[in-house]
CSV table of C-alpha atoms and ligand atoms in Angstrom, one decimal:
chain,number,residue,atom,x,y,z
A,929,UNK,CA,81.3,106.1,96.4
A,930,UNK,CA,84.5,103.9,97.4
A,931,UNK,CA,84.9,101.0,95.0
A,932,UNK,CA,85.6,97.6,97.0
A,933,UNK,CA,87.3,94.4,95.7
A,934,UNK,CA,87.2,91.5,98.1
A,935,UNK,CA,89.4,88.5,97.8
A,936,UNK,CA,88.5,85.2,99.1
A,937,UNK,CA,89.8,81.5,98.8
A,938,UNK,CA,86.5,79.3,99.8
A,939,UNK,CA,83.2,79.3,101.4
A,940,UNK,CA,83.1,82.9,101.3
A,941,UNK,CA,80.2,83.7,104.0
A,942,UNK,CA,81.8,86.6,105.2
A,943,UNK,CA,82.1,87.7,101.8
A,944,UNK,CA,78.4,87.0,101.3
A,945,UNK,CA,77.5,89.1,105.0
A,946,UNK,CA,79.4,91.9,103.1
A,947,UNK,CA,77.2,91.7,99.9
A,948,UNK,CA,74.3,92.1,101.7
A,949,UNK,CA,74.8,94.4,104.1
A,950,UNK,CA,73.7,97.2,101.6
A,951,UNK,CA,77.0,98.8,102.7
A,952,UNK,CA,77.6,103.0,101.2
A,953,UNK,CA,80.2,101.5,98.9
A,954,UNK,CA,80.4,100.0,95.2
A,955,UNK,CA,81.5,96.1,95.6
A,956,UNK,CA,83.6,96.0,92.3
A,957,UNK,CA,84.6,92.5,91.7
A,958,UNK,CA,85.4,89.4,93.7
A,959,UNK,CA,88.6,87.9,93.2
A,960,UNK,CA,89.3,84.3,94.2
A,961,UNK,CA,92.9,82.7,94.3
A,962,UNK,CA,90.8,79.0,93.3
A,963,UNK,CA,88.8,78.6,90.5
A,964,UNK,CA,86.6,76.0,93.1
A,965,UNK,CA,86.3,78.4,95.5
A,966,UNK,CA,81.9,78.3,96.4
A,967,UNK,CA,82.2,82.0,97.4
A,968,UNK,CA,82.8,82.7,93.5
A,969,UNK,CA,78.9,81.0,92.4
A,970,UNK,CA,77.4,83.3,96.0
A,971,UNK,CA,79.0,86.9,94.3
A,972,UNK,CA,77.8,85.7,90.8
A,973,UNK,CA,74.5,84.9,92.0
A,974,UNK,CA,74.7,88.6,93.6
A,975,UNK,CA,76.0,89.8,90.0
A,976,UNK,CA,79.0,91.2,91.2
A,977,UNK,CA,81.8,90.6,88.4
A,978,UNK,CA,84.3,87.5,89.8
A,979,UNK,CA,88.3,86.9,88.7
A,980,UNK,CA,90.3,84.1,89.6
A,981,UNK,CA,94.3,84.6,90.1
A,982,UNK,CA,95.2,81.1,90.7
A,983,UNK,CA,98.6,80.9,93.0
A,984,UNK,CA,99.8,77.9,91.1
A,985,UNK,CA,100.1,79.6,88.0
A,986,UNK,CA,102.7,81.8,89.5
A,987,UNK,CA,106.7,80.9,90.4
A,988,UNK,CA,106.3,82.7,93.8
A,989,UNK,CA,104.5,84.7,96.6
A,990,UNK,CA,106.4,87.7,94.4
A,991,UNK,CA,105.1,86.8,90.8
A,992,UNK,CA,101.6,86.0,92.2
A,993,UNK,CA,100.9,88.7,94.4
A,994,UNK,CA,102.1,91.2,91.3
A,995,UNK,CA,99.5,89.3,89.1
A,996,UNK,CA,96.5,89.6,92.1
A,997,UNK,CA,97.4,93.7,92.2
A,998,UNK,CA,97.4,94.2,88.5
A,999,UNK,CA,93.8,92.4,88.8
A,1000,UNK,CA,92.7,94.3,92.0
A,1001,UNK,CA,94.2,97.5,90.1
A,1002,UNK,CA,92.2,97.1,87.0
A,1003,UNK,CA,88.9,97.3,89.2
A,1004,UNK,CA,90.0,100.5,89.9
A,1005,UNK,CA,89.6,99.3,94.0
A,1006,UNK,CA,90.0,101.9,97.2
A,1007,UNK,CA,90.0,99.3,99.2
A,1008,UNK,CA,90.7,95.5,99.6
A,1009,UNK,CA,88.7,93.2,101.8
A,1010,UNK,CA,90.3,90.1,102.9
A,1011,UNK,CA,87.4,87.3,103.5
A,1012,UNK,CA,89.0,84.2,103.9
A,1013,UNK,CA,91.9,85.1,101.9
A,1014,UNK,CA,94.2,82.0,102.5
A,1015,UNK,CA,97.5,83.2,101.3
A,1016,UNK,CA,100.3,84.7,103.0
A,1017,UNK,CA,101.0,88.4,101.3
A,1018,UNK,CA,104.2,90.1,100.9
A,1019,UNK,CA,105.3,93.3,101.7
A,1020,UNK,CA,105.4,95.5,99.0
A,1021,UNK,CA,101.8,93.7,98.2
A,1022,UNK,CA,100.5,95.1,102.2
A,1023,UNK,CA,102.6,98.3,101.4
A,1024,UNK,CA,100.7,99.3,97.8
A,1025,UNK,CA,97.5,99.3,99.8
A,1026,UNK,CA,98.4,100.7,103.3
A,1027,UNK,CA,95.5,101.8,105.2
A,1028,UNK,CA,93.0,100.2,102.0
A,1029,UNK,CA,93.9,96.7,103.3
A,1030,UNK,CA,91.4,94.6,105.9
A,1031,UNK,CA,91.2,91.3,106.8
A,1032,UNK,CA,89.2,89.3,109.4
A,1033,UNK,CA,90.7,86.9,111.7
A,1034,UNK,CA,88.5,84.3,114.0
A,1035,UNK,CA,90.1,85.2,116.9
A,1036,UNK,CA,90.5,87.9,119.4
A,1037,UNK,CA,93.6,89.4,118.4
A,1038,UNK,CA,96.6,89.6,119.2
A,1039,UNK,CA,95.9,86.4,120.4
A,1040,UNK,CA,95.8,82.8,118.1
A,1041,UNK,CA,97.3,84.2,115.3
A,1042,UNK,CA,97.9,82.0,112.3
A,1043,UNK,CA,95.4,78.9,111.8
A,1044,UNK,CA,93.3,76.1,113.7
A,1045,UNK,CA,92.4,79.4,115.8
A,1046,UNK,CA,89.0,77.6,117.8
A,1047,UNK,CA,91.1,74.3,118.5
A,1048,UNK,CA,94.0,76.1,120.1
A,1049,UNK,CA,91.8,78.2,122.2
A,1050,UNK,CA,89.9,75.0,123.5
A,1051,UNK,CA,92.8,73.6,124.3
A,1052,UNK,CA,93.9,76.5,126.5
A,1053,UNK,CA,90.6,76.5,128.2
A,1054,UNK,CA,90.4,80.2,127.4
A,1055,UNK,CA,86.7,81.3,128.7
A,1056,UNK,CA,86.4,84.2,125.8
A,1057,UNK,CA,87.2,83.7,122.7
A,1058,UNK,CA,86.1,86.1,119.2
A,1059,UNK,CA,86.9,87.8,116.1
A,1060,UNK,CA,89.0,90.5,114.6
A,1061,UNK,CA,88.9,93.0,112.0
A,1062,UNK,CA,92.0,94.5,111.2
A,1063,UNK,CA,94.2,96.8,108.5
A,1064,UNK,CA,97.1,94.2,107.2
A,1065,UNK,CA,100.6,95.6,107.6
A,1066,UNK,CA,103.5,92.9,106.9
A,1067,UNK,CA,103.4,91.0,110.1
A,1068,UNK,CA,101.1,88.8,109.8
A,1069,UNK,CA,97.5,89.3,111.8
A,1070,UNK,CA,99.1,91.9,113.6
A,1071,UNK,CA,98.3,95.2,112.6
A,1072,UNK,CA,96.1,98.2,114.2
A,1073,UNK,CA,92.4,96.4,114.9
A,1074,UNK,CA,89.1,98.4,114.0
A,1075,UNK,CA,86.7,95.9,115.8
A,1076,UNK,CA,86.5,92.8,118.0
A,1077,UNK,CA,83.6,91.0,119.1
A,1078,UNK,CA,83.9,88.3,122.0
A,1079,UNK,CA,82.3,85.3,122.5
A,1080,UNK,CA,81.9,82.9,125.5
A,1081,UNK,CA,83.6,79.4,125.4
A,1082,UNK,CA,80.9,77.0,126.7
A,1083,UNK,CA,81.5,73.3,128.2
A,1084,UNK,CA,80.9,70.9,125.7
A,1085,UNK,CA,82.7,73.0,122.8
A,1086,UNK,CA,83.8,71.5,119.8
A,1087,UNK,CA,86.0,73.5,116.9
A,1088,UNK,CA,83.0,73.4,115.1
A,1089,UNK,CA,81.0,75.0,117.5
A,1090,UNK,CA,82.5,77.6,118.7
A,1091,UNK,CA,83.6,78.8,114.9
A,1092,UNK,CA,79.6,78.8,114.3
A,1093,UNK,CA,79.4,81.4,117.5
A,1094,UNK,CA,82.4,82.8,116.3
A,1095,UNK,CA,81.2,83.4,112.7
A,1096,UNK,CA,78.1,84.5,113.8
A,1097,UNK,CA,79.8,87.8,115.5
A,1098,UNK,CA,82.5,88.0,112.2
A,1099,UNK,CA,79.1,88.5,110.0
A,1100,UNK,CA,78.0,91.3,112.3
A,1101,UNK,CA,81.3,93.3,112.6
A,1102,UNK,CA,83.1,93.1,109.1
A,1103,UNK,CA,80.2,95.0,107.5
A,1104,UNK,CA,80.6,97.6,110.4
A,1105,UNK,CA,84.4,98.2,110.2
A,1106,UNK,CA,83.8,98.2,106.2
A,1107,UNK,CA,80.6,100.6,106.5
A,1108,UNK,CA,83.1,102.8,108.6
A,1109,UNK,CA,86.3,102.6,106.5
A,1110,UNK,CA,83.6,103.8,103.5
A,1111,UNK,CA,82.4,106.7,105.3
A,1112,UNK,CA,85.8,107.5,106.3
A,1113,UNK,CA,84.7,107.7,109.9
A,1114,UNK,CA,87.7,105.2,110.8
A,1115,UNK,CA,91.2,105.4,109.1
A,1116,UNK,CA,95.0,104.5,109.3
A,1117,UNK,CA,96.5,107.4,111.0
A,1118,UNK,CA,100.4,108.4,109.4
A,1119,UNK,CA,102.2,107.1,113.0
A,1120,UNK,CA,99.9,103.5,111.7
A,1121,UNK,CA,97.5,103.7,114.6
A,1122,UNK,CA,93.6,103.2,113.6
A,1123,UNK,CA,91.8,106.7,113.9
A,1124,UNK,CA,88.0,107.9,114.0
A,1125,UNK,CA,85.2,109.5,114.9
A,1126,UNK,CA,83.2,106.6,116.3
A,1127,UNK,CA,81.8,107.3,119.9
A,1128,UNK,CA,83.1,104.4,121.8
A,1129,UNK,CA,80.3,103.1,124.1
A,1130,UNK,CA,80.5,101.9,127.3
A,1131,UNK,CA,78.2,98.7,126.3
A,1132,UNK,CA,78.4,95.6,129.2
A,1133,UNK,CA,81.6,93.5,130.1
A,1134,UNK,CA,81.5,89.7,129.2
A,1135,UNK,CA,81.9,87.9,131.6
A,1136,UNK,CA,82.2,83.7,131.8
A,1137,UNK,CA,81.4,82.0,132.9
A,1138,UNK,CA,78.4,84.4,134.2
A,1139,UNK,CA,78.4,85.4,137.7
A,1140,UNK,CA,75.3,84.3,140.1
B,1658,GRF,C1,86.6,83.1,108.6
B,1658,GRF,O1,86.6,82.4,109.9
B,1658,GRF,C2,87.6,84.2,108.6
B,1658,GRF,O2,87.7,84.8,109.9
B,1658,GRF,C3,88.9,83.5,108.3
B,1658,GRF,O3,88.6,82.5,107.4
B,1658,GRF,C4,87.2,82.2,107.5
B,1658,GRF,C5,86.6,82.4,106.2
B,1658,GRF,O4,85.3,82.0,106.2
B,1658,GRF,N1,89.9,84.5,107.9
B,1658,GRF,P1,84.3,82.4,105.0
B,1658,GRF,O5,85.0,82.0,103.7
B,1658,GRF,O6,84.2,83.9,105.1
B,1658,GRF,O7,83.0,81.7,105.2
């Protein structure tokens, strides 16, 4: 069974989705880069073992993401799950783990990359608006995506609101694209495309607002 190590920096409900999702895996350790981070007390109360690598005991991006992989290494991890990770990771960090490497980004991809994803969406007046889970290569929110799940932007949307509808959908699909990376059903192909044996289906378009 694949050993898993995710790293978060807060709340940590995706993390928490993950945990429960009785996934075919063996959820190592959960490693936070803030001691305060509430996501640490959910994976203790789950009694999975917790590590904090604090970034501002480290002189750089180098020195601290060295630190984080000697951690992640120690759990012995085949792969590393980004939920709510809030730090910028450099290459040779992305390269040690190619293809072992996921994150989830609130937004449909390659679209909004970066931060204050729902706010800049509502200020586009973009009708459809989601998630993305993807395998981190060194530009940032940009590599080969496993999943997406869309959403409808409603009138009368706040940030708030449509990251709750948002969420929602990232609490569904993160298990999935984990659940496949552990049954090796979907992988990072040598040419760095994303590779399976997943039956696509043809499922419904979204469409909105709705037609009548
Ligand atoms: C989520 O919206 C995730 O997509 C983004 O950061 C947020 C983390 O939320 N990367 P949580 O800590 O999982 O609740």
């Amino acid at each position: 069974m694949k050993k898993v190590v995710i790293l978060i920096s807060g709340r940590g409900s995706n993390m928490q989705a993950l945990l429960e999702a009785k996934l075919p895996c063996e959820i190592v350790a959960v490693i936070s880069n803030r001691a305060d981070a509430t996501g640490l007390d959910i994976a203790k109360a789950h009694g999975i073992a917790t590590a904090v690598v604090s970034h501002r005991e480290h002189a750089d991006r180098t020195a601290f993401d060295m630190a984080l992989a000697q951690v992640i290494d120690g759990f012995r991890a085949d792969l590393v799950v980004l939920a709510g990770f809030m730090r910028i990771l450099t290459t040779p960090f992305v390269e040690r783990y190619r293809g072992k490497l996921i994150n989830i980004h609130p937004s449909l991809l390659p679209s909004y990359t970066g931060v204050n994803t729902h706010e800049r969406a509502l200020h586009d007046g973009v009708k459809i608006h989601g998630c993305t889970v993807h395998f981190v290569t060194p530009t940032l929110d940009g590599g080969p995506i496993i999943i997406q799940a869309a959403v409808p932007v409603l009138r009368g949307d706040t940030p708030a609101s449509l990251s709750a509808r948002v969420l929602r959908e990232e609490h569904r699909i993160y298990p999935q694209a984990l659940r496949w990376l552990c049954r090796e059903q979907v992988w990072l192909d040598t040419a760095g495309r994303v590779a399976g044996n997943r039956l696509e289906q043809p499922g419904v378009a979204l469409i909105s607002p709705g037609l009548n």
